[in-house]
Amino acid sequence: MSPMSGPHVVRGSVSLPEAELIWRFSRSSGPGGQHVNTTDTQVELRFDLARTQALPEVWKQRALERLAGRLTDGVVTVRASEHRSQWRNREAAAVRLAALLAEATAPPPRPRRPTRVPRGINERRLREKKQRAQTKRGRSGKGWD
């Protein structure tokens, strides 16, 4: 097979090596006429996350924790069958895998620093609440039947 359109960058200078990607092709389901019955357009891309040397160790551990529900024996699998062309499905699967790994290896967000509500905002809220209550109270009485 011909090489893909380029390295699949996870983040920064880290990319997925083509040698560690395992491709499998099968027939797509759904409509498509005679063409779909004879060509293997569905793509299944597998990447052995547990044994890879392409990712830094910290990233790998983070990804293994976050993707634990998607892994089968340390292997993450991505499928693509939305295009009628195998080539486009290969591209879609590779992009999807790179995006999944980029999200899984991202550093955790900084913890939120708790802040207090400013006194002015609280006072304004209470003032507006009293004004609204006064308006509603004024509606009850004579002339509003």
JSON list of N, CA, C and O in Angstrom, two decimals, residues 15 18 24 26 33 35 40 43 66 72-73 79 81-82 84 86 101 103 105-106 111 115 132 139-140 145:
[
{"chain": "A", "resi": 15, "resn": "SER", "atom": "N", "xyz": [4.48, 12.27, 17.04]},
{"chain": "A", "resi": 15, "resn": "SER", "atom": "CA", "xyz": [3.56, 11.76, 16.03]},
{"chain": "A", "resi": 15, "resn": "SER", "atom": "C", "xyz": [3.50, 10.24, 16.11]},
{"chain": "A", "resi": 15, "resn": "SER", "atom": "O", "xyz": [4.35, 9.60, 16.72]},
{"chain": "A", "resi": 18, "resn": "GLU", "atom": "N", "xyz": [4.06, 5.04, 11.56]},
{"chain": "A", "resi": 18, "resn": "GLU", "atom": "CA", "xyz": [3.26, 4.18, 10.68]},
{"chain": "A", "resi": 18, "resn": "GLU", "atom": "C", "xyz": [3.48, 2.70, 11.01]},
{"chain": "A", "resi": 18, "resn": "GLU", "atom": "O", "xyz": [2.56, 1.90, 10.87]},
{"chain": "A", "resi": 24, "resn": "ARG", "atom": "N", "xyz": [-6.98, -2.65, 9.33]},
{"chain": "A", "resi": 24, "resn": "ARG", "atom": "CA", "xyz": [-7.83, -3.75, 8.90]},
{"chain": "A", "resi": 24, "resn": "ARG", "atom": "C", "xyz": [-8.95, -3.18, 8.06]},
{"chain": "A", "resi": 24, "resn": "ARG", "atom": "O", "xyz": [-9.52, -2.15, 8.40]},
{"chain": "A", "resi": 26, "resn": "SER", "atom": "N", "xyz": [-12.65, -3.89, 5.83]},
{"chain": "A", "resi": 26, "resn": "SER", "atom": "CA", "xyz": [-13.79, -4.78, 5.62]},
{"chain": "A", "resi": 26, "resn": "SER", "atom": "C", "xyz": [-14.86, -4.03, 4.84]},
{"chain": "A", "resi": 26, "resn": "SER", "atom": "O", "xyz": [-14.74, -2.82, 4.61]},
{"chain": "A", "resi": 33, "resn": "GLY", "atom": "N", "xyz": [-25.09, 0.55, -3.35]},
{"chain": "A", "resi": 33, "resn": "GLY", "atom": "CA", "xyz": [-25.20, -0.14, -4.64]},
{"chain": "A", "resi": 33, "resn": "GLY", "atom": "C", "xyz": [-24.17, -1.25, -4.79]},
{"chain": "A", "resi": 33, "resn": "GLY", "atom": "O", "xyz": [-23.67, -1.80, -3.81]},
{"chain": "A", "resi": 35, "resn": "HIS", "atom": "N", "xyz": [-21.10, -1.18, -5.84]},
{"chain": "A", "resi": 35, "resn": "HIS", "atom": "CA", "xyz": [-19.73, -0.83, -5.46]},
{"chain": "A", "resi": 35, "resn": "HIS", "atom": "C", "xyz": [-19.43, -1.28, -4.02]},
{"chain": "A", "resi": 35, "resn": "HIS", "atom": "O", "xyz": [-18.39, -1.84, -3.74]},
{"chain": "A", "resi": 40, "resn": "ASP", "atom": "N", "xyz": [-13.61, -3.22, 0.02]},
{"chain": "A", "resi": 40, "resn": "ASP", "atom": "CA", "xyz": [-13.40, -3.13, 1.46]},
{"chain": "A", "resi": 40, "resn": "ASP", "atom": "C", "xyz": [-13.12, -1.68, 1.84]},
{"chain": "A", "resi": 40, "resn": "ASP", "atom": "O", "xyz": [-11.97, -1.26, 1.89]},
{"chain": "A", "resi": 43, "resn": "VAL", "atom": "N", "xyz": [-12.66, 0.98, 7.49]},
{"chain": "A", "resi": 43, "resn": "VAL", "atom": "CA", "xyz": [-11.30, 0.92, 8.01]},
{"chain": "A", "resi": 43, "resn": "VAL", "atom": "C", "xyz": [-11.35, 0.78, 9.52]},
{"chain": "A", "resi": 43, "resn": "VAL", "atom": "O", "xyz": [-12.10, 1.48, 10.20]},
{"chain": "A", "resi": 66, "resn": "ARG", "atom": "N", "xyz": [-7.02, 7.48, 31.12]},
{"chain": "A", "resi": 66, "resn": "ARG", "atom": "CA", "xyz": [-8.21, 8.14, 30.59]},
{"chain": "A", "resi": 66, "resn": "ARG", "atom": "C", "xyz": [-8.97, 7.30, 29.58]},
{"chain": "A", "resi": 66, "resn": "ARG", "atom": "O", "xyz": [-10.18, 7.44, 29.42]},
{"chain": "A", "resi": 72, "resn": "THR", "atom": "N", "xyz": [-8.66, -2.53, 24.78]},
{"chain": "A", "resi": 72, "resn": "THR", "atom": "CA", "xyz": [-8.76, -3.98, 24.83]},
{"chain": "A", "resi": 72, "resn": "THR", "atom": "C", "xyz": [-7.33, -4.50, 24.85]},
{"chain": "A", "resi": 72, "resn": "THR", "atom": "O", "xyz": [-6.61, -4.42, 23.84]},
{"chain": "A", "resi": 73, "resn": "ASP", "atom": "N", "xyz": [-6.89, -5.00, 25.99]},
{"chain": "A", "resi": 73, "resn": "ASP", "atom": "CA", "xyz": [-5.51, -5.46, 26.17]},
{"chain": "A", "resi": 73, "resn": "ASP", "atom": "C", "xyz": [-4.49, -4.38, 25.81]},
{"chain": "A", "resi": 73, "resn": "ASP", "atom": "O", "xyz": [-3.46, -4.64, 25.19]},
{"chain": "A", "resi": 79, "resn": "ARG", "atom": "N", "xyz": [-12.72, 3.16, 14.26]},
{"chain": "A", "resi": 79, "resn": "ARG", "atom": "CA", "xyz": [-13.32, 2.73, 12.99]},
{"chain": "A", "resi": 79, "resn": "ARG", "atom": "C", "xyz": [-13.78, 3.93, 12.18]},
{"chain": "A", "resi": 79, "resn": "ARG", "atom": "O", "xyz": [-14.22, 4.92, 12.75]},
{"chain": "A", "resi": 81, "resn": "SER", "atom": "N", "xyz": [-16.15, 4.53, 8.49]},
{"chain": "A", "resi": 81, "resn": "SER", "atom": "CA", "xyz": [-16.82, 3.96, 7.32]},
{"chain": "A", "resi": 81, "resn": "SER", "atom": "C", "xyz": [-17.77, 4.97, 6.68]},
{"chain": "A", "resi": 81, "resn": "SER", "atom": "O", "xyz": [-18.64, 4.59, 5.90]},
{"chain": "A", "resi": 82, "resn": "GLU", "atom": "N", "xyz": [-17.58, 6.25, 7.01]},
{"chain": "A", "resi": 82, "resn": "GLU", "atom": "CA", "xyz": [-18.53, 7.25, 6.50]},
{"chain": "A", "resi": 82, "resn": "GLU", "atom": "C", "xyz": [-18.30, 7.63, 5.03]},
{"chain": "A", "resi": 82, "resn": "GLU", "atom": "O", "xyz": [-19.19, 8.17, 4.39]},
{"chain": "A", "resi": 84, "resn": "ARG", "atom": "N", "xyz": [-17.12, 6.63, 0.95]},
{"chain": "A", "resi": 84, "resn": "ARG", "atom": "CA", "xyz": [-17.19, 5.49, 0.04]},
{"chain": "A", "resi": 84, "resn": "ARG", "atom": "C", "xyz": [-15.80, 5.05, -0.41]},
{"chain": "A", "resi": 84, "resn": "ARG", "atom": "O", "xyz": [-15.65, 3.98, -0.98]},
{"chain": "A", "resi": 86, "resn": "GLN", "atom": "N", "xyz": [-11.90, 3.97, 0.44]},
{"chain": "A", "resi": 86, "resn": "GLN", "atom": "CA", "xyz": [-11.06, 3.44, 1.51]},
{"chain": "A", "resi": 86, "resn": "GLN", "atom": "C", "xyz": [-10.01, 4.45, 1.91]},
{"chain": "A", "resi": 86, "resn": "GLN", "atom": "O", "xyz": [-9.70, 4.60, 3.10]},
{"chain": "A", "resi": 101, "resn": "LEU", "atom": "N", "xyz": [-5.94, 10.60, 20.99]},
{"chain": "A", "resi": 101, "resn": "LEU", "atom": "CA", "xyz": [-4.72, 10.55, 21.79]},
{"chain": "A", "resi": 101, "resn": "LEU", "atom": "C", "xyz": [-4.31, 11.93, 22.28]},
{"chain": "A", "resi": 101, "resn": "LEU", "atom": "O", "xyz": [-3.80, 12.07, 23.39]},
{"chain": "A", "resi": 103, "resn": "GLU", "atom": "N", "xyz": [-6.31, 14.37, 23.06]},
{"chain": "A", "resi": 103, "resn": "GLU", "atom": "CA", "xyz": [-7.19, 14.71, 24.18]},
{"chain": "A", "resi": 103, "resn": "GLU", "atom": "C", "xyz": [-6.83, 13.90, 25.42]},
{"chain": "A", "resi": 103, "resn": "GLU", "atom": "O", "xyz": [-6.85, 14.41, 26.53]},
{"chain": "A", "resi": 105, "resn": "THR", "atom": "N", "xyz": [-3.90, 12.64, 26.23]},
{"chain": "A", "resi": 105, "resn": "THR", "atom": "CA", "xyz": [-2.58, 12.93, 26.78]},
{"chain": "A", "resi": 105, "resn": "THR", "atom": "C", "xyz": [-2.44, 14.37, 27.24]},
{"chain": "A", "resi": 105, "resn": "THR", "atom": "O", "xyz": [-1.39, 14.75, 27.75]},
{"chain": "A", "resi": 106, "resn": "ALA", "atom": "N", "xyz": [-3.49, 15.16, 27.09]},
{"chain": "A", "resi": 106, "resn": "ALA", "atom": "CA", "xyz": [-3.43, 16.57, 27.49]},
{"chain": "A", "resi": 106, "resn": "ALA", "atom": "C", "xyz": [-3.21, 16.67, 29.00]},
{"chain": "A", "resi": 106, "resn": "ALA", "atom": "O", "xyz": [-3.72, 15.83, 29.76]},
{"chain": "A", "resi": 111, "resn": "PRO", "atom": "N", "xyz": [-6.35, 23.35, 38.95]},
{"chain": "A", "resi": 111, "resn": "PRO", "atom": "CA", "xyz": [-7.49, 23.35, 39.87]},
{"chain": "A", "resi": 111, "resn": "PRO", "atom": "C", "xyz": [-8.05, 24.76, 40.03]},
{"chain": "A", "resi": 111, "resn": "PRO", "atom": "O", "xyz": [-7.30, 25.74, 40.03]},
{"chain": "A", "resi": 115, "resn": "THR", "atom": "N", "xyz": [-13.31, 31.61, 44.74]},
{"chain": "A", "resi": 115, "resn": "THR", "atom": "CA", "xyz": [-13.37, 33.06, 44.94]},
{"chain": "A", "resi": 115, "resn": "THR", "atom": "C", "xyz": [-14.69, 33.41, 45.61]},
{"chain": "A", "resi": 115, "resn": "THR", "atom": "O", "xyz": [-15.65, 32.65, 45.54]},
{"chain": "A", "resi": 132, "resn": "ARG", "atom": "N", "xyz": [-38.56, 44.01, 42.98]},
{"chain": "A", "resi": 132, "resn": "ARG", "atom": "CA", "xyz": [-39.48, 43.13, 42.25]},
{"chain": "A", "resi": 132, "resn": "ARG", "atom": "C", "xyz": [-40.62, 42.68, 43.17]},
{"chain": "A", "resi": 132, "resn": "ARG", "atom": "O", "xyz": [-41.79, 42.64, 42.77]},
{"chain": "A", "resi": 139, "resn": "ARG", "atom": "N", "xyz": [-49.48, 44.92, 43.02]},
{"chain": "A", "resi": 139, "resn": "ARG", "atom": "CA", "xyz": [-50.51, 44.43, 42.09]},
{"chain": "A", "resi": 139, "resn": "ARG", "atom": "C", "xyz": [-51.71, 43.86, 42.83]},
{"chain": "A", "resi": 139, "resn": "ARG", "atom": "O", "xyz": [-52.80, 43.83, 42.28]},
{"chain": "A", "resi": 140, "resn": "SER", "atom": "N", "xyz": [-51.52, 43.35, 44.02]},
{"chain": "A", "resi": 140, "resn": "SER", "atom": "CA", "xyz": [-52.65, 42.77, 44.74]},
{"chain": "A", "resi": 140, "resn": "SER", "atom": "C", "xyz": [-53.42, 43.90, 45.43]},
{"chain": "A", "resi": 140, "resn": "SER", "atom": "O", "xyz": [-52.84, 44.89, 45.88]},
{"chain": "A", "resi": 145, "resn": "ASP", "atom": "N", "xyz": [-58.94, 43.01, 39.96]},
{"chain": "A", "resi": 145, "resn": "ASP", "atom": "CA", "xyz": [-59.78, 41.81, 39.93]},
{"chain": "A", "resi": 145, "resn": "ASP", "atom": "C", "xyz": [-60.02, 41.33, 38.55]},
{"chain": "A", "resi": 145, "resn": "ASP", "atom": "O", "xyz": [-60.22, 41.81, 37.59]}
]
